[in-house]
Amino acid sequence: MLGLLNLVLSHHSGSRINRTIGVRILDHEQRFCTRCSGQWVSTASFASLMLVFQPEISIAVRLAVLALLPMPALLDWVTQTWGTRESTTPIRLITGSLLGAGVGFQIVAGVRLDWAAFAGGMGVAAGYALAIFLLLRLRPPKADYMVDLVEEATRIVSGPRATPSAD
């Protein structure tokens, strides 16, 4: 079960461990996806700061921020998925942090009941989802992109195979 939790939190198999950050907890090392780690820390930090200081930002600036901050993460992820380049840990951390700041903006819009900004942010998110769909239809991921992850999850869920004894 611990192996499956590790795979969910890192969502990268052992062959792609370079895409994760390790945190040692007692005698166990937990791996976390680098980009997601940057995103979650940045989302929490940015949303907290925005809620505490409550800066006045125009709707045009908020929508521009919501539209532009996820772009580096999308480009980094797509180029890796296509196999045209391999990203680095610092780039993944930075692009995840930028994405997280955008998510923080969206959360704050929802908490403040700023429906225009929230609806605009949802429109931006829908646009990104459509862009990802179209990009992956245009050029599917490298064949091995998900294979090792599926194999790792299957191995974890199936457990160790018992070998027949030679009596």
PDB file of C-alpha atoms in Angstrom:
ATOM      1  CA  MET A   1       0.000   0.000   0.000  1.00  0.00           C
ATOM      2  CA  LEU A   2       2.883   2.359   0.796  1.00  0.00           C
ATOM      3  CA  GLY A   3       4.317   1.749  -2.676  1.00  0.00           C
ATOM      4  CA  LEU A   4       1.019   2.710  -4.289  1.00  0.00           C
ATOM      5  CA  LEU A   5       0.808   5.877  -2.167  1.00  0.00           C
ATOM      6  CA  ASN A   6       4.348   6.772  -3.224  1.00  0.00           C
ATOM      7  CA  LEU A   7       3.413   6.294  -6.883  1.00  0.00           C
ATOM      8  CA  VAL A   8       0.304   8.490  -6.480  1.00  0.00           C
ATOM      9  CA  LEU A   9       2.269  11.288  -4.791  1.00  0.00           C
ATOM     10  CA  SER A  10       5.154  11.172  -7.235  1.00  0.00           C
ATOM     11  CA  HIS A  11       3.236   9.803 -10.276  1.00  0.00           C
ATOM     12  CA  HIS A  12       6.579   8.924 -11.791  1.00  0.00           C
ATOM     13  CA  SER A  13       8.040   5.452 -11.908  1.00  0.00           C
ATOM     14  CA  GLY A  14      11.552   4.585 -10.791  1.00  0.00           C
ATOM     15  CA  SER A  15      12.935   5.237 -14.262  1.00  0.00           C
ATOM     16  CA  ARG A  16      11.790   8.866 -14.007  1.00  0.00           C
ATOM     17  CA  ILE A  17      12.867   9.500 -10.407  1.00  0.00           C
ATOM     18  CA  ASN A  18      14.746  12.577 -11.649  1.00  0.00           C
ATOM     19  CA  ARG A  19      11.321  14.236 -11.950  1.00  0.00           C
ATOM     20  CA  THR A  20      10.703  13.957  -8.215  1.00  0.00           C
ATOM     21  CA  ILE A  21      11.904  15.433  -4.927  1.00  0.00           C
ATOM     22  CA  GLY A  22      12.620  13.089  -2.025  1.00  0.00           C
ATOM     23  CA  VAL A  23      11.666  13.831   1.572  1.00  0.00           C
ATOM     24  CA  ARG A  24      12.928  11.497   4.300  1.00  0.00           C
ATOM     25  CA  ILE A  25      10.384  10.741   7.038  1.00  0.00           C
ATOM     26  CA  LEU A  26      12.031   8.583   9.716  1.00  0.00           C
ATOM     27  CA  ASP A  27      13.319   5.576   7.782  1.00  0.00           C
ATOM     28  CA  HIS A  28      11.098   6.103   4.711  1.00  0.00           C
ATOM     29  CA  GLU A  29      11.834   8.332   1.754  1.00  0.00           C
ATOM     30  CA  GLN A  30       8.685   9.761   0.192  1.00  0.00           C
ATOM     31  CA  ARG A  31       8.976  11.008  -3.391  1.00  0.00           C
ATOM     32  CA  PHE A  32       6.894  13.957  -4.623  1.00  0.00           C
ATOM     33  CA  CYS A  33       6.487  15.204  -8.181  1.00  0.00           C
ATOM     34  CA  THR A  34       8.694  18.286  -8.495  1.00  0.00           C
ATOM     35  CA  ARG A  35       6.240  20.335 -10.561  1.00  0.00           C
ATOM     36  CA  CYS A  36       3.296  19.441  -8.316  1.00  0.00           C
ATOM     37  CA  SER A  37       5.350  20.264  -5.210  1.00  0.00           C
ATOM     38  CA  GLY A  38       6.081  23.731  -6.577  1.00  0.00           C
ATOM     39  CA  GLN A  39       2.442  24.126  -7.541  1.00  0.00           C
ATOM     40  CA  TRP A  40       0.991  23.168  -4.151  1.00  0.00           C
ATOM     41  CA  VAL A  41       3.421  25.274  -2.118  1.00  0.00           C
ATOM     42  CA  SER A  42       2.927  28.257  -4.417  1.00  0.00           C
ATOM     43  CA  THR A  43      -0.876  27.868  -4.441  1.00  0.00           C
ATOM     44  CA  ALA A  44      -1.055  27.828  -0.644  1.00  0.00           C
ATOM     45  CA  SER A  45       1.443  30.681  -0.241  1.00  0.00           C
ATOM     46  CA  PHE A  46       0.002  32.890  -2.951  1.00  0.00           C
ATOM     47  CA  ALA A  47      -3.631  32.403  -1.933  1.00  0.00           C
ATOM     48  CA  SER A  48      -2.755  33.060   1.719  1.00  0.00           C
ATOM     49  CA  LEU A  49      -0.874  36.258   0.889  1.00  0.00           C
ATOM     50  CA  MET A  50      -3.666  37.475  -1.386  1.00  0.00           C
ATOM     51  CA  LEU A  51      -6.301  36.801   1.293  1.00  0.00           C
ATOM     52  CA  VAL A  52      -4.277  38.466   4.067  1.00  0.00           C
ATOM     53  CA  PHE A  53      -3.175  41.589   2.174  1.00  0.00           C
ATOM     54  CA  GLN A  54      -6.185  41.835  -0.173  1.00  0.00           C
ATOM     55  CA  PRO A  55      -4.536  43.867  -2.924  1.00  0.00           C
ATOM     56  CA  GLU A  56      -6.835  45.573  -5.397  1.00  0.00           C
ATOM     57  CA  ILE A  57      -6.087  44.173  -8.838  1.00  0.00           C
ATOM     58  CA  SER A  58      -8.150  44.956 -11.911  1.00  0.00           C
ATOM     59  CA  ILE A  59     -10.066  42.183 -13.636  1.00  0.00           C
ATOM     60  CA  ALA A  60      -7.960  42.632 -16.792  1.00  0.00           C
ATOM     61  CA  VAL A  61      -4.726  42.091 -14.861  1.00  0.00           C
ATOM     62  CA  ARG A  62      -6.183  39.085 -13.025  1.00  0.00           C
ATOM     63  CA  LEU A  63      -7.291  37.452 -16.270  1.00  0.00           C
ATOM     64  CA  ALA A  64      -3.910  38.152 -17.862  1.00  0.00           C
ATOM     65  CA  VAL A  65      -2.195  36.557 -14.872  1.00  0.00           C
ATOM     66  CA  LEU A  66      -4.539  33.562 -15.010  1.00  0.00           C
ATOM     67  CA  ALA A  67      -3.885  33.179 -18.730  1.00  0.00           C
ATOM     68  CA  LEU A  68      -0.089  33.592 -18.659  1.00  0.00           C
ATOM     69  CA  LEU A  69       1.117  31.883 -15.461  1.00  0.00           C
ATOM     70  CA  PRO A  70       0.194  28.314 -16.527  1.00  0.00           C
ATOM     71  CA  MET A  71       1.855  28.708 -19.960  1.00  0.00           C
ATOM     72  CA  PRO A  72       5.437  27.758 -18.942  1.00  0.00           C
ATOM     73  CA  ALA A  73       4.211  24.588 -17.177  1.00  0.00           C
ATOM     74  CA  LEU A  74       2.154  23.612 -20.228  1.00  0.00           C
ATOM     75  CA  LEU A  75       5.075  24.141 -22.605  1.00  0.00           C
ATOM     76  CA  ASP A  76       7.509  22.290 -20.342  1.00  0.00           C
ATOM     77  CA  TRP A  77       5.114  19.346 -19.879  1.00  0.00           C
ATOM     78  CA  VAL A  78       4.168  19.089 -23.569  1.00  0.00           C
ATOM     79  CA  THR A  79       7.761  19.148 -24.803  1.00  0.00           C
ATOM     80  CA  GLN A  80       8.656  16.411 -22.282  1.00  0.00           C
ATOM     81  CA  THR A  81       5.587  14.377 -23.226  1.00  0.00           C
ATOM     82  CA  TRP A  82       6.524  14.587 -26.880  1.00  0.00           C
ATOM     83  CA  GLY A  83      10.067  13.557 -26.040  1.00  0.00           C
ATOM     84  CA  THR A  84      11.612  16.596 -27.721  1.00  0.00           C
ATOM     85  CA  ARG A  85      13.534  17.532 -24.562  1.00  0.00           C
ATOM     86  CA  GLU A  86      14.004  16.559 -20.946  1.00  0.00           C
ATOM     87  CA  SER A  87      13.278  19.232 -18.384  1.00  0.00           C
ATOM     88  CA  THR A  88      15.309  19.830 -15.238  1.00  0.00           C
ATOM     89  CA  THR A  89      14.324  19.886 -11.571  1.00  0.00           C
ATOM     90  CA  PRO A  90      14.709  23.695 -11.258  1.00  0.00           C
ATOM     91  CA  ILE A  91      12.601  24.280 -14.383  1.00  0.00           C
ATOM     92  CA  ARG A  92       9.891  21.918 -13.125  1.00  0.00           C
ATOM     93  CA  LEU A  93       9.899  23.643  -9.742  1.00  0.00           C
ATOM     94  CA  ILE A  94       9.656  27.115 -11.301  1.00  0.00           C
ATOM     95  CA  THR A  95       6.961  26.202 -13.820  1.00  0.00           C
ATOM     96  CA  GLY A  96       4.977  24.442 -11.087  1.00  0.00           C
ATOM     97  CA  SER A  97       5.291  27.507  -8.855  1.00  0.00           C
ATOM     98  CA  LEU A  98       4.031  29.794 -11.624  1.00  0.00           C
ATOM     99  CA  LEU A  99       1.121  27.446 -12.255  1.00  0.00           C
ATOM    100  CA  GLY A 100       0.416  27.412  -8.500  1.00  0.00           C
ATOM    101  CA  ALA A 101       0.316  31.203  -8.362  1.00  0.00           C
ATOM    102  CA  GLY A 102      -2.344  31.127 -11.087  1.00  0.00           C
ATOM    103  CA  VAL A 103      -4.300  28.512  -9.151  1.00  0.00           C
ATOM    104  CA  GLY A 104      -3.948  30.716  -6.044  1.00  0.00           C
ATOM    105  CA  PHE A 105      -5.451  33.634  -7.982  1.00  0.00           C
ATOM    106  CA  GLN A 106      -8.369  31.419  -8.986  1.00  0.00           C
ATOM    107  CA  ILE A 107      -8.955  30.202  -5.415  1.00  0.00           C
ATOM    108  CA  VAL A 108      -8.950  33.747  -4.097  1.00  0.00           C
ATOM    109  CA  ALA A 109     -11.476  34.777  -6.758  1.00  0.00           C
ATOM    110  CA  GLY A 110     -13.748  31.964  -5.599  1.00  0.00           C
ATOM    111  CA  VAL A 111     -13.307  32.721  -1.879  1.00  0.00           C
ATOM    112  CA  ARG A 112     -14.008  36.412  -2.460  1.00  0.00           C
ATOM    113  CA  LEU A 113     -17.056  35.528  -4.576  1.00  0.00           C
ATOM    114  CA  ASP A 114     -15.582  37.533  -7.440  1.00  0.00           C
ATOM    115  CA  TRP A 115     -17.655  35.726 -10.032  1.00  0.00           C
ATOM    116  CA  ALA A 116     -16.326  37.632 -13.040  1.00  0.00           C
ATOM    117  CA  ALA A 117     -12.724  36.704 -12.227  1.00  0.00           C
ATOM    118  CA  PHE A 118     -13.728  33.160 -11.236  1.00  0.00           C
ATOM    119  CA  ALA A 119     -15.682  32.599 -14.465  1.00  0.00           C
ATOM    120  CA  GLY A 120     -12.816  34.108 -16.464  1.00  0.00           C
ATOM    121  CA  GLY A 121     -10.378  31.768 -14.713  1.00  0.00           C
ATOM    122  CA  MET A 122     -12.578  28.770 -15.465  1.00  0.00           C
ATOM    123  CA  GLY A 123     -12.663  29.874 -19.101  1.00  0.00           C
ATOM    124  CA  VAL A 124      -8.872  30.050 -19.105  1.00  0.00           C
ATOM    125  CA  ALA A 125      -8.685  26.560 -17.547  1.00  0.00           C
ATOM    126  CA  ALA A 126     -11.084  25.222 -20.189  1.00  0.00           C
ATOM    127  CA  GLY A 127      -8.920  26.826 -22.879  1.00  0.00           C
ATOM    128  CA  TYR A 128      -5.822  25.117 -21.484  1.00  0.00           C
ATOM    129  CA  ALA A 129      -7.634  21.762 -21.305  1.00  0.00           C
ATOM    130  CA  LEU A 130      -8.686  22.153 -24.948  1.00  0.00           C
ATOM    131  CA  ALA A 131      -5.133  23.160 -25.935  1.00  0.00           C
ATOM    132  CA  ILE A 132      -3.707  20.064 -24.213  1.00  0.00           C
ATOM    133  CA  PHE A 133      -6.279  17.846 -25.927  1.00  0.00           C
ATOM    134  CA  LEU A 134      -5.514  19.337 -29.344  1.00  0.00           C
ATOM    135  CA  LEU A 135      -1.743  19.240 -28.845  1.00  0.00           C
ATOM    136  CA  LEU A 136      -1.861  15.571 -27.841  1.00  0.00           C
ATOM    137  CA  ARG A 137      -4.125  14.773 -30.805  1.00  0.00           C
ATOM    138  CA  LEU A 138      -1.703  16.599 -33.093  1.00  0.00           C
ATOM    139  CA  ARG A 139       1.265  14.689 -31.738  1.00  0.00           C
ATOM    140  CA  PRO A 140       0.647  11.814 -29.288  1.00  0.00           C
ATOM    141  CA  PRO A 141       3.049  11.236 -26.387  1.00  0.00           C
ATOM    142  CA  LYS A 142       6.153   9.132 -26.818  1.00  0.00           C
ATOM    143  CA  ALA A 143       5.178   5.469 -26.735  1.00  0.00           C
ATOM    144  CA  ASP A 144       6.965   4.808 -23.439  1.00  0.00           C
ATOM    145  CA  TYR A 145       5.639   7.907 -21.659  1.00  0.00           C
ATOM    146  CA  MET A 146       3.032   6.072 -19.575  1.00  0.00           C
ATOM    147  CA  VAL A 147       4.046   2.453 -20.083  1.00  0.00           C
ATOM    148  CA  ASP A 148       6.559   2.290 -17.243  1.00  0.00           C
ATOM    149  CA  LEU A 149       4.139   4.066 -14.895  1.00  0.00           C
ATOM    150  CA  VAL A 150       1.347   1.582 -15.669  1.00  0.00           C
ATOM    151  CA  GLU A 151       3.754  -1.343 -15.279  1.00  0.00           C
ATOM    152  CA  GLU A 152       4.949  -0.005 -11.906  1.00  0.00           C
ATOM    153  CA  ALA A 153       1.363   0.467 -10.651  1.00  0.00           C
ATOM    154  CA  THR A 154       0.432  -3.028 -11.831  1.00  0.00           C
ATOM    155  CA  ARG A 155       3.458  -4.498 -10.073  1.00  0.00           C
ATOM    156  CA  ILE A 156       2.581  -2.713  -6.827  1.00  0.00           C
ATOM    157  CA  VAL A 157      -1.095  -3.698  -6.922  1.00  0.00           C
ATOM    158  CA  SER A 158      -0.352  -7.312  -7.883  1.00  0.00           C
ATOM    159  CA  GLY A 159       2.222  -7.725  -5.140  1.00  0.00           C
ATOM    160  CA  PRO A 160       5.134 -10.130  -5.189  1.00  0.00           C
ATOM    161  CA  ARG A 161       4.654 -13.190  -7.330  1.00  0.00           C
ATOM    162  CA  ALA A 162       4.981 -16.491  -5.560  1.00  0.00           C
ATOM    163  CA  THR A 163       7.378 -18.841  -7.274  1.00  0.00           C
ATOM    164  CA  PRO A 164       6.396 -22.514  -7.353  1.00  0.00           C
ATOM    165  CA  SER A 165       8.570 -24.660  -5.146  1.00  0.00           C
ATOM    166  CA  ALA A 166      10.484 -27.555  -6.642  1.00  0.00           C
ATOM    167  CA  ASP A 167       9.497 -30.383  -4.292  1.00  0.00           C
TER     168      ASP A 167
END
